[in-house]
XYZ file of C-alpha atoms in Angstrom:
729
model
C 27.367 -14.374 -15.834
C 26.834 -11.213 -17.876
C 23.083 -10.999 -17.275
C 22.495 -7.821 -15.231
C 19.874 -9.699 -13.259
C 22.457 -12.178 -11.967
C 24.894 -9.396 -11.178
C 22.171 -7.714 -9.134
C 21.358 -10.991 -7.358
C 25.022 -11.571 -6.491
C 25.400 -8.010 -5.251
C 22.280 -8.323 -3.108
C 23.335 -11.681 -1.675
C 26.735 -10.283 -0.711
C 25.412 -7.320 1.263
C 26.009 -7.249 4.996
C 24.097 -5.383 7.636
C 25.267 -1.809 8.101
C 26.438 -1.163 11.636
C 24.223 1.346 13.417
C 25.855 3.550 16.038
C 23.191 3.942 18.703
C 23.181 7.021 20.929
C 24.522 6.494 24.426
C 21.339 7.945 25.897
C 18.075 6.106 26.331
C 15.384 6.940 23.723
C 13.571 9.153 26.220
C 16.703 11.285 26.500
C 17.181 12.024 22.786
C 13.481 12.052 21.875
C 12.760 15.368 20.145
C 16.442 16.308 19.898
C 15.854 18.103 16.589
C 12.403 19.513 17.353
C 11.561 22.965 18.693
C 9.201 21.491 21.277
C 7.788 23.014 24.458
C 10.915 22.542 26.502
C 12.955 24.407 23.888
C 10.255 27.085 23.555
C 10.497 27.588 27.307
C 14.291 27.820 27.108
C 14.647 30.123 24.092
C 11.566 32.376 24.378
C 10.688 35.094 26.908
C 8.050 33.958 29.411
C 5.263 36.179 28.075
C 5.899 35.139 24.477
C 6.020 31.489 25.520
C 2.614 31.800 27.219
C 1.058 33.438 24.171
C 2.413 30.764 21.850
C 1.194 27.945 24.112
C -2.242 29.561 24.180
C -2.300 29.380 20.383
C -1.263 25.723 20.397
C -3.517 24.503 23.218
C -6.557 26.730 22.992
C -6.704 27.804 19.361
C -6.057 31.458 20.174
C -5.318 33.777 17.242
C -1.583 34.052 16.602
C -0.387 37.535 17.545
C 1.994 38.516 14.759
C 3.638 41.017 17.089
C 5.443 38.141 18.827
C 6.683 36.617 15.562
C 10.050 38.412 15.568
C 10.785 37.300 19.125
C 9.809 33.708 18.339
C 11.951 33.777 15.185
C 14.917 35.062 17.192
C 14.626 32.203 19.680
C 14.261 29.632 16.901
C 17.279 31.087 15.096
C 19.410 30.814 18.232
C 18.452 27.155 18.657
C 19.039 26.495 14.951
C 22.497 28.097 15.068
C 23.468 25.869 17.980
C 22.580 22.849 15.821
C 24.563 23.931 12.748
C 21.536 24.940 10.685
C 22.237 27.176 7.681
C 18.913 27.135 5.788
C 15.178 27.243 6.449
C 12.131 26.094 4.514
C 8.361 26.200 4.706
C 7.459 22.476 4.712
C 4.021 21.780 3.269
C 1.873 19.037 1.747
C 0.656 19.935 -1.753
C -1.838 17.765 -3.625
C 0.932 15.529 -4.982
C 0.769 12.916 -2.158
C 4.235 14.065 -1.068
C 5.790 17.039 0.718
C 7.366 20.191 -0.674
C 10.205 22.417 0.489
C 12.243 25.318 -0.924
C 15.429 25.976 1.039
C 16.618 29.537 1.701
C 19.835 30.456 3.475
C 19.898 32.655 6.594
C 21.688 35.409 4.668
C 20.916 39.012 3.695
C 23.065 41.900 2.425
C 24.457 44.031 5.226
C 24.596 47.162 3.053
C 28.381 47.312 3.346
C 29.357 44.815 0.693
C 29.058 41.839 3.027
C 26.340 39.542 4.344
C 24.605 38.952 7.652
C 22.649 35.961 8.921
C 19.047 36.865 9.581
C 15.701 35.207 10.267
C 12.711 37.457 10.925
C 9.162 36.915 12.096
C 7.945 37.734 8.600
C 9.962 34.841 7.156
C 8.709 32.527 9.892
C 5.007 33.304 9.561
C 4.528 33.611 5.821
C 6.227 32.946 2.503
C 5.276 33.042 -1.153
C 6.219 29.841 -3.012
C 5.394 29.625 -6.705
C 1.957 27.989 -6.914
C 1.800 27.569 -10.686
C 3.567 24.209 -10.871
C 1.611 22.487 -8.113
C -1.719 20.767 -8.862
C -4.597 23.220 -8.419
C -7.409 21.625 -10.396
C -8.031 24.796 -12.336
C -8.264 27.110 -9.323
C -5.251 29.015 -10.642
C -4.109 29.656 -14.191
C -0.499 28.831 -14.950
C 0.297 32.517 -15.417
C -1.249 33.324 -12.007
C 1.498 31.927 -9.849
C 1.073 33.605 -6.485
C 0.419 31.337 -3.507
C 1.121 31.561 0.207
C 2.499 29.218 2.826
C 1.620 30.094 6.424
C 3.116 28.724 9.641
C 1.121 26.124 11.584
C 2.223 26.654 15.232
C 0.410 23.480 16.361
C 2.964 21.299 14.544
C 6.482 21.798 15.938
C 9.326 23.116 13.809
C 12.085 20.555 13.232
C 15.577 20.226 11.778
C 16.424 18.002 8.810
C 20.149 17.861 8.104
C 21.178 21.563 7.861
C 17.664 22.920 7.287
C 15.049 24.336 9.637
C 11.665 22.934 8.538
C 8.560 24.981 9.350
C 5.248 23.078 8.938
C 2.827 25.277 6.997
C -0.482 25.382 5.185
C -0.451 26.235 1.480
C -3.180 28.391 -0.060
C -3.792 30.234 -3.323
C -3.760 33.992 -3.760
C -7.568 33.901 -3.639
C -7.651 31.866 -0.422
C -8.447 28.323 -1.582
C -6.530 25.475 0.042
C -3.919 23.917 -2.248
C -2.769 21.346 0.297
C -3.943 18.708 2.772
C -3.156 20.508 6.025
C -5.490 23.512 5.658
C -8.695 21.453 5.200
C -7.513 18.978 7.835
C -7.199 21.776 10.387
C -10.683 22.965 9.412
C -12.113 19.456 9.852
C -10.410 19.063 13.236
C -11.837 22.386 14.343
C -15.312 21.289 13.216
C -15.213 18.011 15.136
C -13.788 19.804 18.184
C -16.697 22.279 18.258
C -19.380 19.659 17.579
C -18.002 17.048 20.000
C -17.399 19.593 22.761
C -21.017 20.730 22.541
C -22.249 17.140 22.877
C -19.724 16.412 25.640
C -21.284 19.103 27.796
C -24.330 16.852 28.249
C -22.040 14.565 30.247
C -19.069 16.720 31.310
C -20.091 20.406 31.606
C -16.492 21.541 32.193
C -15.036 20.109 28.985
C -13.444 22.848 26.875
C -11.908 20.915 23.997
C -12.187 17.604 22.165
C -9.160 16.286 20.309
C -9.124 13.920 17.353
C -6.408 11.301 17.810
C -4.677 9.164 15.213
C -2.371 6.188 15.424
C -1.239 4.977 12.002
C 0.315 1.589 11.279
C 2.684 1.950 8.324
C 3.205 -1.211 6.279
C 5.946 -1.365 3.646
C 8.140 -3.676 1.577
C 11.922 -3.639 1.335
C 13.786 -4.788 -1.763
C 17.489 -4.795 -2.390
C 18.584 -1.663 -4.225
C 20.519 -3.590 -6.891
C 17.456 -5.665 -7.754
C 15.308 -2.538 -7.718
C 17.472 -0.925 -10.391
C 17.191 -4.078 -12.496
C 13.382 -3.735 -12.561
C 12.307 -0.677 -14.615
C 8.693 -1.186 -13.526
C 9.588 -0.936 -9.825
C 11.699 2.144 -10.461
C 9.066 4.018 -12.473
C 5.726 2.788 -11.094
C 6.447 1.411 -7.636
C 5.091 -2.036 -8.482
C 5.944 -5.078 -10.580
C 3.818 -4.938 -13.719
C 4.746 -8.547 -14.515
C 6.278 -11.522 -12.762
C 5.123 -15.033 -11.961
C 4.529 -15.744 -8.303
C 7.221 -17.698 -6.459
C 6.562 -21.334 -5.617
C 6.698 -20.294 -1.976
C 5.398 -16.922 -0.906
C 3.244 -16.433 2.202
C 1.388 -19.771 2.197
C 3.109 -20.988 5.371
C 2.493 -17.749 7.336
C 6.064 -18.164 8.566
C 7.171 -14.594 7.941
C 4.510 -12.946 10.104
C 6.036 -11.863 13.436
C 9.109 -13.932 12.542
C 12.702 -13.128 13.441
C 13.697 -9.869 11.770
C 16.648 -10.387 9.375
C 19.905 -8.704 10.420
C 20.025 -6.203 7.533
C 16.406 -5.260 8.045
C 16.863 -4.901 11.800
C 19.839 -2.596 11.229
C 17.648 -0.469 8.955
C 14.840 -0.442 11.540
C 17.189 0.616 14.354
C 18.621 3.442 12.276
C 15.141 4.567 11.232
C 13.826 4.509 14.799
C 16.721 6.553 16.177
C 16.313 9.266 13.562
C 12.521 9.210 13.910
C 12.661 9.554 17.697
C 15.064 12.482 17.346
C 12.283 14.131 15.302
C 9.668 13.371 17.996
C 7.995 10.611 15.951
C 7.014 8.262 18.811
C 7.856 4.903 17.205
C 6.544 2.056 19.322
C 6.167 -1.133 17.280
C 8.169 -2.926 14.582
C 7.643 -6.404 13.156
C 7.570 -8.664 10.118
C 4.269 -8.521 8.269
C 2.503 -11.413 6.536
C 4.113 -11.223 3.092
C 7.828 -11.954 2.646
C 9.961 -8.802 2.844
C 6.968 -6.885 4.222
C 7.256 -5.028 7.520
C 5.424 -2.568 9.736
C 6.257 0.381 11.961
C 3.696 2.020 14.226
C 3.812 4.932 16.709
C 2.012 5.863 19.909
C -1.245 7.776 19.328
C -0.954 11.522 18.730
C -3.205 14.453 17.950
C -4.337 13.933 14.349
C -2.673 16.963 12.724
C 0.664 16.116 14.307
C 0.260 12.415 13.500
C -0.319 13.227 9.825
C 2.784 15.425 9.708
C 4.822 12.732 11.420
C 3.667 10.073 8.977
C 4.605 12.216 5.976
C 7.976 12.926 7.564
C 8.523 9.241 8.370
C 7.825 8.131 4.786
C 10.495 10.552 3.551
C 12.868 9.401 6.271
C 12.279 5.724 5.438
C 13.376 6.244 1.846
C 16.506 8.104 2.909
C 17.565 5.578 5.570
C 16.776 2.565 3.371
C 19.265 3.676 0.716
C 21.998 3.868 3.345
C 21.364 0.186 4.053
C 21.224 -0.899 0.411
C 17.422 -1.170 0.334
C 14.589 0.567 -1.444
C 11.307 1.091 0.387
C 8.174 0.191 -1.567
C 5.106 2.053 -0.330
C 2.896 1.094 -3.263
C -0.224 -0.645 -1.984
C 0.299 -3.702 -4.215
C 3.903 -3.996 -5.418
C 3.675 -7.782 -5.895
C 0.818 -9.800 -7.329
C -0.601 -12.723 -5.379
C 0.535 -11.704 -1.890
C -0.517 -9.156 0.698
C -0.585 -5.522 -0.234
C 0.367 -2.774 2.197
C -2.050 -0.588 4.102
C -1.790 2.195 6.621
C -4.394 1.370 9.253
C -5.673 4.618 10.767
C -6.647 4.063 14.401
C -8.955 6.976 15.184
C -10.549 8.207 18.382
C -11.797 11.327 20.152
C -10.647 12.420 23.588
C -10.871 15.222 26.132
C -8.627 16.092 29.039
C -10.769 13.633 31.056
C -10.269 10.602 28.800
C -11.174 8.838 25.539
C -14.781 9.354 24.490
C -14.989 5.958 22.799
C -13.713 4.094 25.839
C -16.003 1.683 27.652
C -17.239 0.657 30.080
C -17.799 3.784 32.144
C -17.879 3.918 35.919
C -21.401 5.330 35.892
C -24.520 4.919 33.720
C -23.945 8.470 32.448
C -20.479 7.510 31.195
C -21.914 4.491 29.396
C -24.478 6.785 27.794
C -21.606 9.016 26.660
C -19.854 5.983 25.153
C -22.931 4.871 23.230
C -23.599 8.415 22.011
C -20.193 8.823 20.405
C -20.186 5.290 18.984
C -23.590 5.743 17.383
C -22.902 9.220 15.987
C -19.619 8.010 14.497
C -21.605 5.267 12.780
C -24.126 7.866 11.610
C -21.393 9.884 9.939
C -19.970 6.719 8.404
C -23.384 5.600 7.129
C -24.506 8.916 5.676
C -21.239 9.368 3.823
C -20.032 5.789 3.264
C -19.396 6.498 -0.425
C -17.425 9.648 0.395
C -15.401 7.835 3.067
C -14.498 5.227 0.461
C -13.586 7.950 -2.026
C -11.236 9.464 0.573
C -9.022 6.360 0.493
C -9.422 5.435 -3.177
C -6.577 5.797 -5.666
C -5.148 4.036 -8.696
C -2.707 2.226 -6.417
C -4.992 1.352 -3.495
C -7.578 -0.048 -5.918
C -5.207 -2.976 -6.550
C -5.122 -3.825 -2.837
C -8.709 -3.508 -1.612
C -10.478 -6.830 -1.313
C -7.364 -8.964 -1.771
C -5.116 -10.828 0.671
C -6.385 -9.504 4.021
C -7.167 -5.994 2.793
C -10.783 -4.993 3.455
C -13.225 -4.875 0.540
C -14.140 -1.709 -1.344
C -17.373 -1.427 0.651
C -17.423 0.657 3.821
C -18.960 -1.103 6.819
C -18.240 -1.268 10.532
C -17.587 -4.237 12.800
C -18.575 -3.614 16.427
C -18.254 -7.033 18.020
C -20.943 -9.062 19.766
C -21.138 -7.132 23.028
C -21.467 -3.633 21.561
C -23.851 -4.841 18.843
C -26.083 -6.525 21.422
C -26.062 -3.368 23.526
C -27.237 -1.217 20.601
C -29.931 -3.753 19.746
C -31.055 -3.775 23.372
C -31.395 0.014 23.383
C -33.508 -0.020 20.232
C -35.779 -2.792 21.495
C -36.251 -1.364 24.978
C -39.661 0.174 25.681
C -38.189 2.664 28.153
C -35.546 5.362 28.162
C -33.606 3.405 30.789
C -29.909 3.731 31.412
C -27.749 0.780 30.480
C -24.461 -0.821 31.423
C -21.606 -2.387 29.513
C -19.176 -4.821 31.061
C -15.465 -4.387 30.651
C -12.760 -6.957 30.072
C -13.655 -10.437 31.232
C -11.293 -12.971 32.737
C -10.339 -16.168 30.932
C -8.701 -18.966 32.891
C -6.559 -21.491 31.042
C -6.002 -25.037 32.262
C -2.326 -24.279 32.753
C -1.438 -23.440 36.385
C 1.622 -21.384 35.470
C -0.288 -19.029 33.128
C -2.139 -16.110 34.765
C -5.760 -15.276 34.013
C -6.169 -13.427 30.708
C -8.276 -10.302 30.331
C -10.472 -10.589 27.242
C -11.553 -7.426 25.397
C -15.228 -6.678 24.833
C -14.732 -6.940 21.041
C -13.000 -9.439 18.793
C -11.230 -8.388 15.567
C -12.534 -8.715 12.018
C -9.709 -8.484 9.504
C -12.142 -7.989 6.613
C -13.843 -4.946 8.153
C -12.767 -1.556 6.778
C -13.844 0.294 9.936
C -13.699 -1.919 13.006
C -14.268 -0.933 16.627
C -11.379 -2.307 18.665
C -12.118 -1.392 22.272
C -11.487 2.354 22.574
C -11.054 3.415 18.960
C -12.064 2.629 15.407
C -9.470 1.073 13.120
C -9.877 2.430 9.586
C -8.132 -0.400 7.722
C -8.846 0.670 4.143
C -6.292 3.525 3.988
C -3.459 2.789 1.552
C 0.204 2.609 2.536
C 1.459 5.492 0.363
C -1.539 7.754 1.011
C -1.540 10.956 3.005
C -3.610 10.109 6.104
C -5.111 13.594 5.928
C -7.438 12.630 3.075
C -9.225 9.984 5.164
C -9.101 12.088 8.326
C -10.652 15.116 6.608
C -13.632 13.084 5.410
C -14.069 11.099 8.628
C -13.801 13.991 11.084
C -16.073 16.156 8.941
C -18.717 13.425 8.723
C -18.612 12.807 12.478
C -18.778 16.553 13.159
C -21.909 16.816 11.023
C -23.516 13.827 12.779
C -22.775 15.249 16.241
C -24.086 18.680 15.241
C -27.317 17.149 13.957
C -27.600 14.977 17.079
C -27.342 17.971 19.402
C -29.886 19.971 17.411
C -32.466 17.205 17.723
C -31.733 16.514 21.401
C -32.008 20.204 22.251
C -35.358 20.357 20.430
C -36.727 17.545 22.627
C -35.394 19.182 25.782
C -37.011 22.479 24.749
C -40.264 20.561 24.288
C -40.149 19.366 27.910
C -38.226 16.075 27.894
C -35.483 15.570 30.446
C -31.966 15.404 29.066
C -31.364 11.656 29.497
C -34.678 10.691 27.894
C -34.039 13.079 25.019
C -30.597 11.610 24.375
C -31.857 8.012 24.497
C -34.785 8.846 22.204
C -32.497 10.295 19.531
C -30.024 7.437 19.969
C -32.796 4.930 19.261
C -33.636 6.753 16.042
C -30.010 6.876 14.946
C -29.253 3.239 15.816
C -32.092 2.228 13.499
C -30.985 4.652 10.783
C -27.334 3.571 10.680
C -28.048 -0.156 11.066
C -27.064 -0.886 7.414
C -23.461 0.148 8.079
C -23.034 -2.490 10.813
C -21.682 -5.797 9.540
C -19.852 -8.403 11.607
C -19.506 -11.098 8.931
C -17.061 -12.018 6.177
C -16.449 -8.952 4.027
C -14.868 -11.100 1.298
C -17.979 -13.099 0.529
C -19.999 -12.593 -2.641
C -23.099 -12.634 -0.475
C -21.913 -9.506 1.332
C -21.572 -7.566 -1.932
C -25.195 -8.358 -2.785
C -26.331 -7.660 0.778
C -24.437 -4.346 0.920
C -26.107 -3.227 -2.294
C -29.484 -4.196 -0.869
C -28.716 -2.083 2.219
C -28.004 0.925 0.041
C -24.244 1.023 0.648
C -21.872 2.124 -2.095
C -20.512 -0.983 -3.854
C -18.882 0.757 -6.833
C -15.376 -0.548 -7.625
C -14.275 1.822 -10.385
C -11.898 4.383 -8.882
C -12.900 7.282 -11.194
C -16.595 6.691 -10.458
C -16.020 6.344 -6.713
C -14.417 9.801 -6.747
C -17.770 11.211 -7.887
C -18.921 10.923 -4.286
C -16.947 14.058 -3.400
C -19.324 16.022 -5.607
C -22.577 14.511 -4.320
C -25.028 17.074 -3.008
C -24.743 15.571 0.488
C -20.934 15.818 0.428
C -20.922 19.410 -0.795
C -23.445 20.382 1.875
C -21.598 18.584 4.653
C -18.207 20.080 3.813
C -19.808 23.490 3.403
C -21.748 23.359 6.668
C -18.618 22.240 8.526
C -16.579 24.978 6.761
C -14.025 22.456 5.508
C -14.290 22.827 1.721
C -15.980 25.336 -0.534
C -17.619 23.809 -3.638
C -14.878 25.316 -5.796
C -12.195 23.575 -3.734
C -13.983 20.212 -3.970
C -14.378 20.474 -7.730
C -10.711 21.388 -8.113
C -9.546 18.480 -5.969
C -11.571 16.016 -7.974
C -10.030 17.309 -11.183
C -6.633 16.596 -9.615
C -7.696 13.134 -8.442
C -8.973 12.138 -11.891
C -5.888 13.560 -13.579
C -3.598 11.750 -11.124
C -5.413 8.471 -11.740
C -5.022 8.861 -15.504
C -1.335 9.732 -15.279
C -0.509 6.766 -13.042
C -2.215 4.271 -15.339
C -0.716 6.035 -18.362
C 2.803 5.726 -16.959
C 2.230 2.062 -16.146
C 1.007 1.395 -19.689
C 4.015 3.136 -21.239
C 6.493 1.331 -18.969
C 4.705 -1.942 -19.633
C 4.989 -1.506 -23.384
C 8.669 -0.575 -23.117
C 9.595 -3.606 -20.988
C 7.561 -5.919 -23.179
C 9.150 -4.822 -26.437
C 12.711 -4.303 -25.139
C 13.053 -7.084 -22.559
C 10.418 -9.777 -22.816
C 10.019 -10.342 -26.567
C 13.784 -10.149 -27.430
C 14.625 -12.642 -24.657
C 11.846 -15.016 -25.682
C 12.791 -14.778 -29.353
C 16.437 -15.486 -28.544
C 15.498 -18.561 -26.532
C 13.140 -19.650 -29.300
C 16.044 -19.389 -31.766
C 18.218 -21.556 -29.524
C 15.526 -24.197 -29.406
C 15.110 -23.999 -33.184
C 18.858 -24.533 -33.633
C 18.643 -27.531 -31.315
C 15.774 -28.991 -33.345
C 17.674 -28.392 -36.592
C 20.779 -30.096 -35.206
C 18.737 -33.066 -33.968
C 17.313 -33.542 -37.443
C 20.782 -33.383 -38.973
C 22.071 -35.997 -36.548
C 19.106 -38.384 -36.424
C 17.322 -37.598 -39.648
C 14.181 -35.565 -40.197
C 11.617 -38.050 -38.898
C 13.462 -39.303 -35.797
C 14.912 -35.871 -35.078
C 11.447 -34.335 -35.138
C 10.187 -37.030 -32.801
C 13.044 -36.541 -30.355
C 12.545 -32.755 -30.477
C 8.782 -32.850 -29.944
C 8.920 -31.085 -26.585
C 11.149 -28.315 -27.929
C 8.910 -27.873 -30.969
C 5.902 -27.554 -28.656
C 7.727 -24.877 -26.641
C 8.709 -23.027 -29.846
C 5.082 -23.031 -30.944
C 3.845 -21.881 -27.517
C 6.376 -19.039 -27.434
C 5.336 -17.949 -30.924
C 1.648 -17.982 -30.027
C 2.171 -16.086 -26.797
C 4.449 -13.506 -28.438
C 1.819 -12.935 -31.094
C -0.848 -12.335 -28.421
C 1.506 -10.050 -26.500
C 2.368 -7.965 -29.572
C -1.288 -7.663 -30.516
C -2.099 -6.749 -26.921
C 0.573 -4.043 -26.769
C -0.652 -2.575 -30.054
C -4.211 -2.541 -28.693
C -2.920 -0.972 -25.479
C -1.226 1.845 -27.405
C -4.331 2.434 -29.488
C -6.549 2.548 -26.386
C -4.236 5.159 -24.865
C -4.334 7.279 -28.000
C -8.133 7.265 -27.999
C -8.343 8.051 -24.276
C -5.788 10.857 -24.529
C -8.017 12.761 -26.949
C -10.763 13.079 -24.324
C -10.785 16.585 -22.829
C -12.799 15.924 -19.650
C -10.489 14.688 -16.894
C -13.304 12.570 -15.456
C -14.178 10.915 -18.757
C -10.503 10.389 -19.570
C -9.959 8.669 -16.207
C -12.982 6.447 -16.845
C -11.612 5.537 -20.277
C -8.234 4.637 -18.790
C -9.967 2.505 -16.157
C -12.281 0.736 -18.608
C -10.152 0.370 -21.747
C -6.464 0.738 -20.834
C -5.917 -0.787 -17.403
C -7.616 -4.164 -18.129
C -5.231 -4.778 -21.026
C -2.255 -4.765 -18.658
C -3.522 -7.863 -16.865
C -4.498 -9.562 -20.124
C -1.005 -9.145 -21.568
C 0.669 -9.952 -18.268
C -0.886 -13.419 -18.221
C 1.110 -14.504 -21.274
C 4.302 -12.810 -20.068
C 4.136 -14.600 -16.719
C 3.642 -17.920 -18.517
C 6.686 -17.216 -20.686
C 8.748 -16.569 -17.554
C 8.181 -20.223 -16.615
C 9.159 -21.460 -20.092
C 12.207 -19.400 -21.039
C 15.603 -20.462 -19.747
C 16.278 -18.916 -16.349
C 19.779 -17.757 -17.333
C 18.338 -15.671 -20.180
C 15.540 -13.934 -18.256
C 16.649 -10.352 -17.625
C 14.197 -9.234 -14.932
C 14.722 -10.275 -11.289
C 12.045 -12.801 -10.364
C 9.743 -12.804 -7.355
C 11.805 -15.460 -5.570
C 14.791 -13.095 -5.766
C 12.984 -9.864 -4.979
C 11.134 -11.282 -1.979
C 13.579 -13.651 -0.318
C 17.124 -12.298 -0.655
C 18.421 -10.711 2.524
């Protein structure tokens, strides 16, 4: 077999699981091995410097640059003991990935030699070239100066021989050029707003923390098969390919036994992740074949975002060691589940989770309802913006298909919480209220203990579902930076809480007691945000019409959805919360539109290349074989009988010819549509043109290609098929 596809299949089938050498210690013993965490700070820093640094981390105190040299000295000592030779400022530019420039710990000693050195100046601040990173017009190409600045709240870690320092990345004129800077601003805003509201219930609360627990879904494909698919290599998804006869119809892969090779990869990944303080907790098979999930314990949101970005990089590195490639594209295969990154979000203080219910007292239940309702208020007021925060060219393929939530933001609360909110609205008094906790369920099986049933069910079609003590934001895409969604969500909630407190304080100043004032405002807000509450089937056509009637954003075009960032309400909210200046928002949207265009443009170019250099030559060659067969049949049996005996082959020849003609015409139209779109100067209008005139042609052409895959001889088809990509172990 000379077909590269078959060579790749044979190579993949022959792979064995790579043996993973597990550490002798228990996970708790090597957790954080390569992280400069608090225990290492305590060991390597003087006591007074340690206290100052902890004050910065825990209480948001201003970093005293006078301690930077001492901190750098302690970090350098720890790094030396771990064989580190380089350092880098690790940041998250607007490319959806991470960036790092490695520098060695070396300086001239003035005597013709070199010394190893790491100063506080190098720790706190660096100047990477900002001209080649997306800036959305904030900086001209010839104005290259930008700054990276140390974020002490995210621990420094070691990757291979390099010390990685988490940093923000800003322009020379102060605008954020990354995800971390605005995320930190949004987290500060929600901390201030939520703490102020918390004092109604807990006067001693000093800080509210936003928590995040992400669930990372992903596909694995064999590396040999990956290299045999140019579309997977260059776009992250299969641009063509007929679905396998068996895919996920039987639901037999979900929570099934993890294949040996995959389990070896998972073990290796977990060990390395735990050494970097990424608290991996869960691993399992997902619904689609060759789809899996890894999820950590909840963490503070800034740290959780950093850990997710680090994990995605780590996954790719570890997968190659095991002969796999990780696919983080939201929809790498047509017709089966796409991959999301469910963002489980909550708020907490040192006394507990603010969204947890029931409370032990009526006041605690009032606290629970307050934070639930004001979260819904933020979601309702900015539902279009929240959707824009998770929208991309890749996630657009996933939303609304195969268990992914629809591209309409709504919230599922469950029967008990919904009935409670309705009761509050319909009550004629400002009475306190109660909420029951988990209920017991007895089964008619003596050996099985009583089950505790949560006060909410789950709705898999809800983009923003309440699940007991948190909201699960299910619409976030698998390859996205969680920061985008968390910036929008925390900012919107901060605004809602700020507005809530202003109105409550006004009623108290007018003579109402605090409880009555809170309940009065809650009644108003429950009525206002009612349109965002939906407990039904988010996939139904009826819901689309109903959502539009409620005034929710039902737009499906990615470029148009991104307009929501520039709505007057969005600009005001981000400005009031001091998260984004208007200039920063405008720049980011330019980047988002440009990124959308480039991704579709690359797909179109790859699609045309594969079509003309793989699909049509293979189909033509097979057509020629059939034609030779027909010609030989006529020579043997005569023209009339030979034609009759070859009727099926003649029909196939005709079908191939007709489909090739449609494909060639489609590719020509695709190229022409790109040329027209490329002449448009406005990034927004160009993105719209690519969405409306270029992207639809890919699916139109694909239909005929996928039909040809079923017709052409299997031994001639050059691209690995779905049954090979999804089921080989």
